[in-house]
mmCIF file of C-alpha atoms in Angstrom:
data_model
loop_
_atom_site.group_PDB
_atom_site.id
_atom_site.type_symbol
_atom_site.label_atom_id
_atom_site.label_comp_id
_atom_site.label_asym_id
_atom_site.label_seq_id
_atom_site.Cartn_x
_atom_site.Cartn_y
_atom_site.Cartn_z
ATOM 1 C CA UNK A 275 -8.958 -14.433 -15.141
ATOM 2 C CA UNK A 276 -8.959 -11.255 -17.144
ATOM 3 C CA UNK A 277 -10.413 -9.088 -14.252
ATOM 4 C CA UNK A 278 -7.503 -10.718 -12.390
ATOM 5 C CA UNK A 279 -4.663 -9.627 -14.586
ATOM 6 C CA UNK A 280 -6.566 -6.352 -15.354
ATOM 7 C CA UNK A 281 -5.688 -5.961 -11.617
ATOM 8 C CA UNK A 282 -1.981 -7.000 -10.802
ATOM 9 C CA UNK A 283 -1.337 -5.076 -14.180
ATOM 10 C CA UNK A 284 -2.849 -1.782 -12.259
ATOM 11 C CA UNK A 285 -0.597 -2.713 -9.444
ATOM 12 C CA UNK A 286 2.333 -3.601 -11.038
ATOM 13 C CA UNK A 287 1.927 0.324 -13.288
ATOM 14 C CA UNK A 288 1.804 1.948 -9.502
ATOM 15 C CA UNK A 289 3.977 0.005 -7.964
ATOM 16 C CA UNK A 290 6.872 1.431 -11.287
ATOM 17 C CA UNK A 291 5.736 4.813 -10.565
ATOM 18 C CA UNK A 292 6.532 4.703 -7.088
ATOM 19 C CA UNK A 293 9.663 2.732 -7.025
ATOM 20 C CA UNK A 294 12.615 4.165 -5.338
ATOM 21 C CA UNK A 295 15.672 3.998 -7.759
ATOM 22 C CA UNK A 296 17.451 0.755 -7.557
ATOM 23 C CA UNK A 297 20.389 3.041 -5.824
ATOM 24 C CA UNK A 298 18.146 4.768 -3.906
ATOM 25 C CA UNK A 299 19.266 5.047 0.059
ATOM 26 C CA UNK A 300 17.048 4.324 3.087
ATOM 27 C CA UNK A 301 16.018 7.819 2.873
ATOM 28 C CA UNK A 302 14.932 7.699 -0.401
ATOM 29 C CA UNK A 303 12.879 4.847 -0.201
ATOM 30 C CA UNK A 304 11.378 5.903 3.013
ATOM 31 C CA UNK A 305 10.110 8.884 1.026
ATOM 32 C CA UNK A 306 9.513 6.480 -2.230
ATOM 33 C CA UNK A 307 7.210 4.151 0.332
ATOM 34 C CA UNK A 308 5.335 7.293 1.524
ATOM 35 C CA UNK A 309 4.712 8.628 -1.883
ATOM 36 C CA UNK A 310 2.982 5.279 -3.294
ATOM 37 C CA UNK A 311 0.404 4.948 -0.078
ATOM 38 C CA UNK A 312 -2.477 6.723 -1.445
ATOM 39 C CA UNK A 313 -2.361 6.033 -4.830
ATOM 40 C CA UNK A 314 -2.650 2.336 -4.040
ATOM 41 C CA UNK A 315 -5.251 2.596 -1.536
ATOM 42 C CA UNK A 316 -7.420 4.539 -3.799
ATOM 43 C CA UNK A 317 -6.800 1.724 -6.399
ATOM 44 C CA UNK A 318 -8.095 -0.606 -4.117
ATOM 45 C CA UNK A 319 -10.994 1.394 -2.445
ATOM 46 C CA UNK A 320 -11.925 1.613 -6.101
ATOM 47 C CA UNK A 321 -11.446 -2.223 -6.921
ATOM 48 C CA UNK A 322 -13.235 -3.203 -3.787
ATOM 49 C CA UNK A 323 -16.006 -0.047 -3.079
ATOM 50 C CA UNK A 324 -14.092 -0.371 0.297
ATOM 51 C CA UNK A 325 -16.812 -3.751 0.935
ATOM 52 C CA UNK A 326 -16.697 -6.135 3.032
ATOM 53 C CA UNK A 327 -13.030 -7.579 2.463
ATOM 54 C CA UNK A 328 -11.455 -4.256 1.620
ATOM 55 C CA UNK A 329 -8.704 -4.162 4.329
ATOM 56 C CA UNK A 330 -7.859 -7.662 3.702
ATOM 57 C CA UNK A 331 -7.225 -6.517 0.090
ATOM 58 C CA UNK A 332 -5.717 -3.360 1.212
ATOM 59 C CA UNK A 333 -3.555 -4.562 3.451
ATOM 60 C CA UNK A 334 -1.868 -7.346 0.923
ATOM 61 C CA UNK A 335 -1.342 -4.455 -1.720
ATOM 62 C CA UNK A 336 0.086 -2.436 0.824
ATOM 63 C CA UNK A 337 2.427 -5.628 1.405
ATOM 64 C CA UNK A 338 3.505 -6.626 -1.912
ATOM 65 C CA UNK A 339 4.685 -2.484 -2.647
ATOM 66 C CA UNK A 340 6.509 -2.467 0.407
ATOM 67 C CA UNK A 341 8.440 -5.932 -0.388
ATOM 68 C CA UNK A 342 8.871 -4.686 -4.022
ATOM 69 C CA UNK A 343 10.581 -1.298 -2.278
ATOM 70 C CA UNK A 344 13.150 -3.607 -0.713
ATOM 71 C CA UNK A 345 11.441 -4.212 2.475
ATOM 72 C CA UNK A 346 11.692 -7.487 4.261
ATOM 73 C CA UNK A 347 8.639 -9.391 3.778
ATOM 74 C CA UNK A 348 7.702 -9.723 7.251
ATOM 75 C CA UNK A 349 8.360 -6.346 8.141
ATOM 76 C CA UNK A 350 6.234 -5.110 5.147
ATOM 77 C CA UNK A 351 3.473 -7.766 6.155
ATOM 78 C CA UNK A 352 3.281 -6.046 10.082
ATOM 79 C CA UNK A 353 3.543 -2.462 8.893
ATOM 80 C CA UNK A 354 0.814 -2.866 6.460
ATOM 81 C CA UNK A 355 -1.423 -4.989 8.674
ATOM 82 C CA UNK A 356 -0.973 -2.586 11.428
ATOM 83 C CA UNK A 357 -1.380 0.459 9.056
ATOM 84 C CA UNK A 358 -4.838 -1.162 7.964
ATOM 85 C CA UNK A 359 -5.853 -1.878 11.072
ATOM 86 C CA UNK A 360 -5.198 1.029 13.222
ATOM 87 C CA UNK A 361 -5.988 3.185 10.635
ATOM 88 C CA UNK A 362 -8.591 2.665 8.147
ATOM 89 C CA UNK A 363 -12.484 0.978 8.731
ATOM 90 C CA UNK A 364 -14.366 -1.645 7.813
ATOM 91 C CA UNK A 365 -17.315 -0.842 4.924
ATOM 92 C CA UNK A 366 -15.827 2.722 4.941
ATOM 93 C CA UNK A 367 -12.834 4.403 2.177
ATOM 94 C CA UNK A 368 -10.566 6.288 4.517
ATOM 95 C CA UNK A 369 -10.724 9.468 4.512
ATOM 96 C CA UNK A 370 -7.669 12.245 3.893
ATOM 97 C CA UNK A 371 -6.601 12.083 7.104
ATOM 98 C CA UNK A 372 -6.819 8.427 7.266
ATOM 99 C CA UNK A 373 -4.830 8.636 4.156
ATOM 100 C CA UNK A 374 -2.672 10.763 5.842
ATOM 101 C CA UNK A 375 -1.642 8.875 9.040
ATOM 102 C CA UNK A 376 -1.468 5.959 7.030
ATOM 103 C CA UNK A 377 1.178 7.723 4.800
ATOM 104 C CA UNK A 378 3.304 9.183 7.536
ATOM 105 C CA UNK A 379 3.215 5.517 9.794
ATOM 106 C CA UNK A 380 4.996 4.149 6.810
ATOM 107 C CA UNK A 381 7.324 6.853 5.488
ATOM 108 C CA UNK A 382 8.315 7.061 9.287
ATOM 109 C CA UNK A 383 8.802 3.023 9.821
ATOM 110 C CA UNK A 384 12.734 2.825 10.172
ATOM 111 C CA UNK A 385 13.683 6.458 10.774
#
């Protein structure tokens, strides 16, 4: 249980430091979604030594930031599994330019 809250406390500190202001236009949190990609994948790569379920874990952080930015929850559920899936690999942390592509798919979803 304590490794548990350990975690969504980690999440919940990135998720505040990449929030968009509650004002914030689409823009803004276009740019505010882009900005919190890597942080929280290297959180997880770090959580998971990008093992076996990695992605799986991945791809629900990835969801949960984008639904606390004001996404719709389905929309951040596809964006993040198709993030995850096109770009990063199974047993393997993704590399910059994974990180990269990843980054730009999402700061670019709704432009």
């Amino acid at each position: 249980m304590l490794e548990w809250r350990s975690w969504l406390e980690e999440l919940a500190a990135l998720f505040a430091e990449s929030a968009p202001d509650v004002d914030a236009d689409e823009e803004e949190r276009r740019r505010s979604r882009e900005r919190g990609v890597a942080p929280l994948v290297a959180l997880v790569v770090e959580r998971t030594d990008a093992g076996e379920l990695w992605r799986a874990a991945c791809a629900r952080t990835l969801t949960w930031y984008l639904e606390s930015t004001g996404m719709a929850a389905e929309d951040a559920e596809e964006l993040a599994d198709d993030v995850v899936d096109g770009e990063f690999e199974s047993w393997v942390a993704p590399d910059a330019e994974a990180l990269g592509k990843a980054r730009d798919i999402i700061g670019e979803h709704g432009a």
